[in-house]
GROMACS .gro file of C-alpha atoms in nm:
model
  435
    1UNK     CA    1  20.932  -2.003  -5.202
    2UNK     CA    2  20.878  -2.002  -4.813
    3UNK     CA    3  21.210  -2.092  -4.622
    4UNK     CA    4  21.018  -2.168  -4.329
    5UNK     CA    5  20.936  -2.466  -4.474
    6UNK     CA    6  21.218  -2.642  -4.442
    7UNK     CA    7  21.164  -2.657  -4.104
    8UNK     CA    8  20.811  -2.772  -4.121
    9UNK     CA    9  20.722  -3.135  -4.028
   10UNK     CA   10  20.411  -3.340  -4.199
   11UNK     CA   11  20.176  -3.388  -3.911
   12UNK     CA   12  19.856  -3.560  -4.105
   13UNK     CA   13  19.829  -3.718  -4.425
   14UNK     CA   14  19.507  -3.808  -4.598
   15UNK     CA   15  19.456  -4.008  -4.879
   16UNK     CA   16  19.171  -3.886  -5.061
   17UNK     CA   17  18.999  -4.229  -5.296
   18UNK     CA   18  18.908  -4.121  -5.641
   19UNK     CA   19  18.734  -4.291  -5.899
   20UNK     CA   20  18.814  -4.390  -6.263
   21UNK     CA   21  18.638  -4.502  -6.579
   22UNK     CA   22  18.796  -4.681  -6.835
   23UNK     CA   23  18.891  -4.379  -7.033
   24UNK     CA   24  18.984  -4.172  -6.717
   25UNK     CA   25  18.709  -3.918  -6.820
   26UNK     CA   26  18.410  -3.846  -6.599
   27UNK     CA   27  18.039  -4.008  -6.661
   28UNK     CA   28  17.800  -3.684  -6.645
   29UNK     CA   29  17.426  -3.689  -6.721
   30UNK     CA   30  17.094  -3.890  -6.706
   31UNK     CA   31  17.165  -4.266  -6.731
   32UNK     CA   32  16.988  -4.526  -7.010
   33UNK     CA   33  16.767  -4.761  -6.822
   34UNK     CA   34  16.668  -4.630  -6.512
   35UNK     CA   35  16.421  -4.320  -6.517
   36UNK     CA   36  16.543  -4.019  -6.381
   37UNK     CA   37  16.858  -4.151  -6.254
   38UNK     CA   38  17.173  -3.923  -6.295
   39UNK     CA   39  17.530  -3.981  -6.252
   40UNK     CA   40  17.849  -3.747  -6.158
   41UNK     CA   41  18.137  -3.983  -6.090
   42UNK     CA   42  18.461  -4.080  -6.240
   43UNK     CA   43  18.650  -3.758  -6.158
   44UNK     CA   44  19.009  -3.870  -6.168
   45UNK     CA   45  19.093  -3.525  -6.060
   46UNK     CA   46  18.885  -3.489  -5.786
   47UNK     CA   47  18.654  -3.218  -5.602
   48UNK     CA   48  18.823  -2.937  -5.829
   49UNK     CA   49  18.561  -3.025  -6.090
   50UNK     CA   50  18.252  -2.967  -5.844
   51UNK     CA   51  18.144  -2.613  -5.942
   52UNK     CA   52  18.151  -2.654  -6.287
   53UNK     CA   53  17.957  -2.977  -6.309
   54UNK     CA   54  17.750  -2.925  -6.027
   55UNK     CA   55  17.581  -2.630  -6.253
   56UNK     CA   56  17.593  -2.820  -6.528
   57UNK     CA   57  17.381  -3.103  -6.426
   58UNK     CA   58  17.167  -2.849  -6.231
   59UNK     CA   59  17.114  -2.647  -6.564
   60UNK     CA   60  17.014  -2.959  -6.721
   61UNK     CA   61  16.775  -3.111  -6.497
   62UNK     CA   62  16.580  -2.800  -6.486
   63UNK     CA   63  16.594  -2.687  -6.896
   64UNK     CA   64  16.547  -3.040  -7.024
   65UNK     CA   65  16.895  -2.994  -7.237
   66UNK     CA   66  17.228  -2.984  -7.134
   67UNK     CA   67  17.328  -2.626  -7.157
   68UNK     CA   68  17.630  -2.724  -7.389
   69UNK     CA   69  17.747  -3.046  -7.553
   70UNK     CA   70  17.965  -3.262  -7.319
   71UNK     CA   71  17.925  -3.585  -7.506
   72UNK     CA   72  18.250  -3.732  -7.403
   73UNK     CA   73  18.135  -3.748  -7.062
   74UNK     CA   74  17.823  -3.919  -7.142
   75UNK     CA   75  17.808  -4.196  -6.889
   76UNK     CA   76  17.641  -4.436  -7.194
   77UNK     CA   77  17.928  -4.453  -7.386
   78UNK     CA   78  17.943  -4.775  -7.190
   79UNK     CA   79  17.737  -5.057  -7.189
   80UNK     CA   80  17.697  -5.418  -7.083
   81UNK     CA   81  18.062  -5.506  -7.259
   82UNK     CA   82  18.205  -5.281  -7.003
   83UNK     CA   83  18.271  -5.568  -6.754
   84UNK     CA   84  18.494  -5.525  -6.416
   85UNK     CA   85  18.759  -5.664  -6.566
   86UNK     CA   86  18.755  -5.430  -6.848
   87UNK     CA   87  18.714  -5.146  -6.644
   88UNK     CA   88  18.987  -5.240  -6.430
   89UNK     CA   89  19.245  -5.294  -6.688
   90UNK     CA   90  19.150  -4.986  -6.902
   91UNK     CA   91  19.180  -4.745  -6.562
   92UNK     CA   92  19.535  -4.893  -6.546
   93UNK     CA   93  19.594  -4.812  -6.894
   94UNK     CA   94  19.439  -4.471  -6.847
   95UNK     CA   95  19.627  -4.363  -6.555
   96UNK     CA   96  19.943  -4.494  -6.688
   97UNK     CA   97  19.909  -4.308  -7.014
   98UNK     CA   98  19.752  -3.975  -6.790
   99UNK     CA   99  20.059  -3.728  -6.892
  100UNK     CA  100  20.109  -3.853  -7.261
  101UNK     CA  101  20.095  -3.650  -7.577
  102UNK     CA  102  19.747  -3.775  -7.709
  103UNK     CA  103  19.783  -3.794  -8.106
  104UNK     CA  104  19.463  -3.761  -8.373
  105UNK     CA  105  19.289  -4.137  -8.422
  106UNK     CA  106  19.449  -4.220  -8.094
  107UNK     CA  107  19.387  -4.613  -8.005
  108UNK     CA  108  19.444  -4.770  -7.656
  109UNK     CA  109  19.456  -5.164  -7.662
  110UNK     CA  110  19.448  -5.298  -7.322
  111UNK     CA  111  19.144  -5.484  -7.263
  112UNK     CA  112  19.056  -5.544  -7.638
  113UNK     CA  113  18.880  -5.718  -7.790
  114UNK     CA  114  18.571  -5.721  -7.566
  115UNK     CA  115  18.264  -5.952  -7.619
  116UNK     CA  116  18.141  -5.756  -7.915
  117UNK     CA  117  18.342  -5.863  -8.219
  118UNK     CA  118  18.129  -5.889  -8.544
  119UNK     CA  119  18.071  -6.228  -8.746
  120UNK     CA  120  18.372  -6.091  -8.958
  121UNK     CA  121  18.636  -6.009  -8.706
  122UNK     CA  122  18.823  -6.293  -8.721
  123UNK     CA  123  18.863  -6.324  -9.130
  124UNK     CA  124  18.975  -5.933  -9.114
  125UNK     CA  125  19.162  -5.913  -8.780
  126UNK     CA  126  19.490  -5.995  -8.943
  127UNK     CA  127  19.408  -5.780  -9.267
  128UNK     CA  128  19.353  -5.439  -9.111
  129UNK     CA  129  19.402  -5.179  -8.848
  130UNK     CA  130  19.098  -5.220  -8.605
  131UNK     CA  131  18.979  -4.939  -8.435
  132UNK     CA  132  18.751  -4.948  -8.145
  133UNK     CA  133  18.418  -4.821  -8.116
  134UNK     CA  134  18.149  -4.832  -7.845
  135UNK     CA  135  18.341  -5.184  -7.764
  136UNK     CA  136  18.320  -5.321  -8.084
  137UNK     CA  137  18.630  -5.361  -8.312
  138UNK     CA  138  18.570  -5.226  -8.665
  139UNK     CA  139  18.838  -5.185  -8.953
  140UNK     CA  140  19.022  -4.867  -8.990
  141UNK     CA  141  19.211  -4.951  -9.298
  142UNK     CA  142  19.327  -5.235  -9.488
  143UNK     CA  143  19.704  -5.345  -9.531
  144UNK     CA  144  19.855  -5.504  -9.876
  145UNK     CA  145  20.196  -5.641  -9.905
  146UNK     CA  146  20.399  -5.299  -9.998
  147UNK     CA  147  20.247  -5.141  -9.686
  148UNK     CA  148  20.408  -5.047  -9.365
  149UNK     CA  149  20.144  -5.192  -9.161
  150UNK     CA  150  20.004  -5.139  -8.776
  151UNK     CA  151  19.939  -4.835  -8.536
  152UNK     CA  152  20.144  -4.527  -8.563
  153UNK     CA  153  20.004  -4.228  -8.456
  154UNK     CA  154  20.116  -3.852  -8.594
  155UNK     CA  155  20.013  -3.520  -8.610
  156UNK     CA  156  20.106  -3.575  -9.001
  157UNK     CA  157  20.032  -3.803  -9.277
  158UNK     CA  158  20.133  -4.150  -9.146
  159UNK     CA  159  20.122  -4.523  -9.247
  160UNK     CA  160  19.739  -4.526  -9.325
  161UNK     CA  161  19.746  -4.192  -9.554
  162UNK     CA  162  19.807  -4.398  -9.922
  163UNK     CA  163  19.632  -4.707  -9.811
  164UNK     CA  164  19.303  -4.504  -9.715
  165UNK     CA  165  19.338  -4.298 -10.063
  166UNK     CA  166  19.357  -4.657 -10.284
  167UNK     CA  167  19.028  -4.761 -10.039
  168UNK     CA  168  18.870  -4.435 -10.163
  169UNK     CA  169  18.962  -4.497 -10.530
  170UNK     CA  170  18.836  -4.834 -10.495
  171UNK     CA  171  18.509  -4.714 -10.383
  172UNK     CA  172  18.448  -4.449 -10.645
  173UNK     CA  173  18.555  -4.648 -10.925
  174UNK     CA  174  18.465  -5.058 -10.858
  175UNK     CA  175  18.293  -5.178 -10.555
  176UNK     CA  176  18.414  -5.233 -10.161
  177UNK     CA  177  18.281  -5.397  -9.841
  178UNK     CA  178  18.245  -5.262  -9.496
  179UNK     CA  179  18.204  -5.380  -9.147
  180UNK     CA  180  17.902  -5.162  -9.029
  181UNK     CA  181  17.809  -5.383  -8.763
  182UNK     CA  182  17.905  -5.131  -8.471
  183UNK     CA  183  17.594  -4.951  -8.564
  184UNK     CA  184  17.317  -4.884  -8.296
  185UNK     CA  185  16.996  -5.046  -8.380
  186UNK     CA  186  16.697  -5.014  -8.200
  187UNK     CA  187  16.343  -5.102  -8.335
  188UNK     CA  188  16.021  -4.976  -8.226
  189UNK     CA  189  15.678  -5.150  -8.283
  190UNK     CA  190  15.317  -5.096  -8.166
  191UNK     CA  191  15.008  -4.903  -8.236
  192UNK     CA  192  15.122  -4.582  -8.136
  193UNK     CA  193  15.484  -4.595  -8.336
  194UNK     CA  194  15.385  -4.350  -8.602
  195UNK     CA  195  15.234  -4.085  -8.372
  196UNK     CA  196  15.533  -4.134  -8.130
  197UNK     CA  197  15.807  -4.096  -8.395
  198UNK     CA  198  15.628  -3.826  -8.562
  199UNK     CA  199  15.639  -3.632  -8.234
  200UNK     CA  200  16.009  -3.745  -8.164
  201UNK     CA  201  16.170  -3.700  -8.529
  202UNK     CA  202  16.174  -3.371  -8.708
  203UNK     CA  203  16.143  -3.533  -9.028
  204UNK     CA  204  15.803  -3.674  -9.170
  205UNK     CA  205  15.753  -4.055  -9.117
  206UNK     CA  206  15.893  -4.242  -9.452
  207UNK     CA  207  15.631  -4.469  -9.575
  208UNK     CA  208  15.627  -4.861  -9.566
  209UNK     CA  209  15.927  -4.974  -9.719
  210UNK     CA  210  16.116  -4.717  -9.748
  211UNK     CA  211  16.355  -4.497  -9.550
  212UNK     CA  212  16.467  -4.165  -9.436
  213UNK     CA  213  16.730  -3.934  -9.260
  214UNK     CA  214  16.583  -3.813  -8.943
  215UNK     CA  215  16.679  -3.592  -8.624
  216UNK     CA  216  16.590  -3.596  -8.276
  217UNK     CA  217  16.588  -3.249  -8.129
  218UNK     CA  218  16.633  -3.054  -7.797
  219UNK     CA  219  16.351  -2.796  -7.670
  220UNK     CA  220  16.588  -2.535  -7.792
  221UNK     CA  221  16.609  -2.668  -8.130
  222UNK     CA  222  16.972  -2.807  -8.126
  223UNK     CA  223  17.052  -3.176  -8.291
  224UNK     CA  224  17.032  -3.445  -8.045
  225UNK     CA  225  17.069  -3.755  -8.256
  226UNK     CA  226  17.071  -3.818  -8.623
  227UNK     CA  227  16.901  -4.179  -8.705
  228UNK     CA  228  16.828  -4.402  -9.002
  229UNK     CA  229  16.425  -4.433  -9.004
  230UNK     CA  230  16.317  -4.773  -9.194
  231UNK     CA  231  15.950  -4.814  -9.176
  232UNK     CA  232  15.967  -5.225  -9.227
  233UNK     CA  233  15.592  -5.278  -9.150
  234UNK     CA  234  15.287  -5.072  -9.085
  235UNK     CA  235  15.384  -5.078  -8.703
  236UNK     CA  236  15.724  -5.148  -8.696
  237UNK     CA  237  16.047  -4.925  -8.739
  238UNK     CA  238  16.445  -4.975  -8.764
  239UNK     CA  239  16.644  -4.688  -8.603
  240UNK     CA  240  16.983  -4.662  -8.657
  241UNK     CA  241  17.257  -4.454  -8.536
  242UNK     CA  242  17.630  -4.423  -8.515
  243UNK     CA  243  17.829  -4.652  -8.261
  244UNK     CA  244  17.912  -4.404  -8.041
  245UNK     CA  245  17.511  -4.280  -7.998
  246UNK     CA  246  17.351  -4.645  -7.929
  247UNK     CA  247  17.246  -4.581  -7.559
  248UNK     CA  248  17.280  -4.215  -7.565
  249UNK     CA  249  17.002  -4.227  -7.859
  250UNK     CA  250  16.807  -4.506  -7.664
  251UNK     CA  251  16.760  -4.345  -7.336
  252UNK     CA  252  16.603  -4.018  -7.495
  253UNK     CA  253  16.360  -4.283  -7.695
  254UNK     CA  254  16.255  -4.438  -7.415
  255UNK     CA  255  16.222  -4.136  -7.176
  256UNK     CA  256  15.983  -3.990  -7.469
  257UNK     CA  257  15.750  -4.294  -7.495
  258UNK     CA  258  15.738  -4.350  -7.110
  259UNK     CA  259  15.702  -3.996  -7.014
  260UNK     CA  260  15.425  -3.890  -7.288
  261UNK     CA  261  15.217  -4.285  -7.245
  262UNK     CA  262  15.270  -4.385  -7.596
  263UNK     CA  263  15.199  -4.792  -7.640
  264UNK     CA  264  15.535  -4.879  -7.829
  265UNK     CA  265  15.787  -5.147  -7.764
  266UNK     CA  266  16.181  -5.023  -7.802
  267UNK     CA  267  16.440  -5.335  -7.825
  268UNK     CA  268  16.786  -5.269  -7.842
  269UNK     CA  269  16.907  -5.524  -8.123
  270UNK     CA  270  17.281  -5.379  -8.182
  271UNK     CA  271  17.428  -5.690  -8.061
  272UNK     CA  272  17.218  -5.907  -8.282
  273UNK     CA  273  17.180  -5.730  -8.567
  274UNK     CA  274  17.494  -5.729  -8.800
  275UNK     CA  275  17.548  -5.513  -9.098
  276UNK     CA  276  17.783  -5.516  -9.433
  277UNK     CA  277  17.763  -5.196  -9.656
  278UNK     CA  278  17.834  -5.281 -10.006
  279UNK     CA  279  17.902  -4.956 -10.231
  280UNK     CA  280  18.056  -4.848 -10.571
  281UNK     CA  281  17.955  -4.833 -10.888
  282UNK     CA  282  17.957  -5.173 -10.963
  283UNK     CA  283  17.778  -5.277 -10.615
  284UNK     CA  284  17.463  -5.400 -10.835
  285UNK     CA  285  17.641  -5.595 -11.032
  286UNK     CA  286  17.776  -5.798 -10.748
  287UNK     CA  287  17.485  -5.813 -10.548
  288UNK     CA  288  17.266  -5.917 -10.832
  289UNK     CA  289  17.456  -6.193 -10.867
  290UNK     CA  290  17.334  -6.341 -10.529
  291UNK     CA  291  16.968  -6.282 -10.564
  292UNK     CA  292  16.674  -6.330 -10.750
  293UNK     CA  293  16.517  -5.994 -10.684
  294UNK     CA  294  16.552  -5.725 -10.961
  295UNK     CA  295  16.804  -5.475 -10.807
  296UNK     CA  296  16.754  -5.233 -11.090
  297UNK     CA  297  16.675  -4.878 -11.046
  298UNK     CA  298  16.338  -4.906 -11.120
  299UNK     CA  299  16.266  -5.151 -10.896
  300UNK     CA  300  16.497  -5.062 -10.614
  301UNK     CA  301  16.509  -4.716 -10.528
  302UNK     CA  302  16.703  -4.509 -10.343
  303UNK     CA  303  16.619  -4.510  -9.970
  304UNK     CA  304  16.389  -4.838 -10.030
  305UNK     CA  305  16.410  -5.123  -9.794
  306UNK     CA  306  16.304  -5.461  -9.856
  307UNK     CA  307  16.377  -5.813  -9.697
  308UNK     CA  308  16.532  -6.028  -9.980
  309UNK     CA  309  16.769  -6.312  -9.996
  310UNK     CA  310  17.144  -6.312 -10.077
  311UNK     CA  311  17.307  -6.633 -10.106
  312UNK     CA  312  16.990  -6.762  -9.952
  313UNK     CA  313  17.050  -6.568  -9.632
  314UNK     CA  314  16.760  -6.367  -9.510
  315UNK     CA  315  16.793  -6.013  -9.474
  316UNK     CA  316  16.714  -5.668  -9.498
  317UNK     CA  317  16.849  -5.444  -9.756
  318UNK     CA  318  16.826  -5.050  -9.744
  319UNK     CA  319  16.966  -4.876 -10.040
  320UNK     CA  320  17.129  -4.622  -9.865
  321UNK     CA  321  17.524  -4.578  -9.835
  322UNK     CA  322  17.738  -4.315  -9.621
  323UNK     CA  323  17.989  -4.281  -9.909
  324UNK     CA  324  17.739  -4.146 -10.138
  325UNK     CA  325  17.798  -4.397 -10.394
  326UNK     CA  326  17.558  -4.628 -10.526
  327UNK     CA  327  17.527  -4.884 -10.245
  328UNK     CA  328  17.338  -5.117  -9.988
  329UNK     CA  329  17.354  -5.163  -9.620
  330UNK     CA  330  17.279  -5.548  -9.532
  331UNK     CA  331  17.070  -5.596  -9.232
  332UNK     CA  332  17.133  -5.959  -9.108
  333UNK     CA  333  17.164  -6.179  -8.806
  334UNK     CA  334  17.484  -6.171  -8.633
  335UNK     CA  335  17.571  -6.557  -8.693
  336UNK     CA  336  17.510  -6.519  -9.104
  337UNK     CA  337  17.788  -6.246  -9.108
  338UNK     CA  338  18.103  -6.496  -9.262
  339UNK     CA  339  17.866  -6.679  -9.496
  340UNK     CA  340  17.734  -6.316  -9.655
  341UNK     CA  341  18.047  -6.196  -9.632
  342UNK     CA  342  18.228  -6.467  -9.820
  343UNK     CA  343  17.947  -6.501 -10.090
  344UNK     CA  344  17.978  -6.128 -10.147
  345UNK     CA  345  18.367  -6.137 -10.191
  346UNK     CA  346  18.329  -6.442 -10.428
  347UNK     CA  347  18.060  -6.257 -10.641
  348UNK     CA  348  18.266  -5.951 -10.674
  349UNK     CA  349  18.616  -6.138 -10.745
  350UNK     CA  350  18.554  -6.046 -11.144
  351UNK     CA  351  18.440  -5.652 -11.025
  352UNK     CA  352  18.776  -5.640 -10.840
  353UNK     CA  353  18.586  -5.619 -10.524
  354UNK     CA  354  18.798  -5.544 -10.200
  355UNK     CA  355  18.749  -5.412  -9.864
  356UNK     CA  356  18.721  -5.047  -9.735
  357UNK     CA  357  18.761  -4.936  -9.402
  358UNK     CA  358  18.611  -4.641  -9.184
  359UNK     CA  359  18.906  -4.372  -9.267
  360UNK     CA  360  18.814  -4.407  -9.628
  361UNK     CA  361  18.398  -4.410  -9.548
  362UNK     CA  362  18.485  -4.075  -9.367
  363UNK     CA  363  18.636  -3.894  -9.670
  364UNK     CA  364  18.413  -3.988  -9.903
  365UNK     CA  365  18.121  -3.864  -9.679
  366UNK     CA  366  18.308  -3.546  -9.636
  367UNK     CA  367  18.343  -3.538 -10.007
  368UNK     CA  368  17.996  -3.529 -10.035
  369UNK     CA  369  17.902  -3.284  -9.739
  370UNK     CA  370  17.687  -3.530  -9.545
  371UNK     CA  371  17.715  -3.428  -9.199
  372UNK     CA  372  17.824  -3.640  -8.894
  373UNK     CA  373  17.674  -3.626  -8.596
  374UNK     CA  374  17.903  -3.500  -8.307
  375UNK     CA  375  18.159  -3.351  -8.554
  376UNK     CA  376  17.936  -3.088  -8.802
  377UNK     CA  377  17.606  -3.118  -8.564
  378UNK     CA  378  17.578  -3.167  -8.195
  379UNK     CA  379  17.381  -2.997  -7.889
  380UNK     CA  380  17.572  -2.691  -7.952
  381UNK     CA  381  17.423  -2.669  -8.304
  382UNK     CA  382  17.058  -2.640  -8.460
  383UNK     CA  383  16.985  -2.807  -8.760
  384UNK     CA  384  16.949  -2.481  -8.999
  385UNK     CA  385  17.305  -2.405  -8.913
  386UNK     CA  386  17.461  -2.731  -8.972
  387UNK     CA  387  17.282  -2.727  -9.340
  388UNK     CA  388  17.031  -3.014  -9.247
  389UNK     CA  389  16.709  -2.787  -9.363
  390UNK     CA  390  16.606  -3.043  -9.598
  391UNK     CA  391  16.541  -3.262  -9.333
  392UNK     CA  392  16.363  -3.069  -9.072
  393UNK     CA  393  15.999  -2.995  -9.162
  394UNK     CA  394  15.862  -2.699  -8.980
  395UNK     CA  395  15.525  -2.728  -9.137
  396UNK     CA  396  15.465  -3.111  -9.065
  397UNK     CA  397  15.125  -3.160  -8.857
  398UNK     CA  398  15.290  -3.304  -8.570
  399UNK     CA  399  15.430  -3.067  -8.310
  400UNK     CA  400  15.769  -3.190  -8.273
  401UNK     CA  401  16.037  -3.150  -8.009
  402UNK     CA  402  16.246  -2.838  -8.088
  403UNK     CA  403  16.014  -2.706  -8.368
  404UNK     CA  404  15.888  -2.379  -8.230
  405UNK     CA  405  16.250  -2.300  -8.120
  406UNK     CA  406  16.350  -2.347  -8.462
  407UNK     CA  407  16.094  -2.125  -8.578
  408UNK     CA  408  16.180  -1.838  -8.389
  409UNK     CA  409  16.561  -1.885  -8.499
  410UNK     CA  410  16.465  -1.906  -8.888
  411UNK     CA  411  16.251  -1.615  -8.835
  412UNK     CA  412  16.531  -1.404  -8.639
  413UNK     CA  413  16.800  -1.516  -8.904
  414UNK     CA  414  17.086  -1.716  -8.866
  415UNK     CA  415  17.408  -1.599  -8.727
  416UNK     CA  416  17.616  -1.877  -8.841
  417UNK     CA  417  17.609  -2.155  -9.096
  418UNK     CA  418  17.837  -2.454  -9.174
  419UNK     CA  419  18.013  -2.428  -9.487
  420UNK     CA  420  18.296  -2.688  -9.615
  421UNK     CA  421  18.634  -2.564  -9.741
  422UNK     CA  422  18.923  -2.766  -9.929
  423UNK     CA  423  19.242  -2.647  -9.773
  424UNK     CA  424  19.613  -2.672  -9.923
  425UNK     CA  425  19.859  -2.857  -9.702
  426UNK     CA  426  20.170  -3.050  -9.754
  427UNK     CA  427  20.167  -3.346  -9.533
  428UNK     CA  428  19.901  -3.247  -9.244
  429UNK     CA  429  19.515  -3.342  -9.250
  430UNK     CA  430  19.286  -3.092  -9.155
  431UNK     CA  431  19.045  -3.289  -8.928
  432UNK     CA  432  19.007  -3.399  -8.594
  433UNK     CA  433  19.061  -3.071  -8.457
  434UNK     CA  434  19.447  -3.058  -8.534
  435UNK     CA  435  19.413  -2.745  -8.734
   0.00000   0.00000   0.00000
């Protein structure tokens, strides 16, 4: 303490304006849609970040990749759905909640819903606890009459724990339906599409009518993105990514196509195409009632994709499920979602069909040791460390981005490796960095 300050006068007041993003975190990095356009804005705490952010950005610009992962600051987490009204509403909310204790699985409700609601949103909104995913409303878990409903955050097991276990059992033993519309969906067409994707992706290109899991890597061999790649026709592909990675991945895809001069057309069809997932041992029974297409294992193999009709609705069906159970993802026009969902639920009545949400899906995929981008892998991790070696084809003909770095890392030997553990706890879940 300085006693003299008691006698001091305030001689000057400086009001320094600061900018806020909707979630109060800065926007740092290259921006999708404009070549070589970089941003560093939205620093709610002002100049204190200048040195670190300046170093971070300059390293990224010089080296061609970020020195470490800061995906939570990606400017491409916002899109056209981020209107001026939404931004103002969320900035006020974020400022007001700036000093509160943040809980795992936190939701903030101001400005919701945005224009991004799926075709089944109105059917489901009163039946579940919705979560916010890149502007979309997506069911986290579903209610039953006996449940303690609503959003009740906690550092310990809370009201969603038992319902999520019920949904997990539903998919393991019967069949469940999940709204996967928030997936980012990008089409690539053109005469150079195969050559382009062969350079962009570390896996081989799937044959026409098939799908695989592929990764975009950085020059240092880190995992920039994970994509589901479906080869629809000889010169047409559908790339699917997580909801929060939509524009993050699109930016890199566009950048590589332009800088290397590939003759391809790239389109973001996320808002036009909806997705319903049907998973569980009885999934085939339910869907077979709605189509003349033979869905048997012999005719519709794992990782195969086909255009079929379900209840007279034309769609692309991919035999894949992030749950690890028998299942299909059904890609269709957004305006057909309600009719398709209703037909599936009606067809599944005798098999005890029910809804499940993203919380249950996450439990199911963790049990199968399926990796998730942003959790078990990111720009701080190479795919060999993350146990993704099966998807990385170091010997393929194309010299994909990051290949040389991975070859060197493999020769030198890995210093760390991802493992999955089962922890015994009382009422605390070992997830979401709580541990």
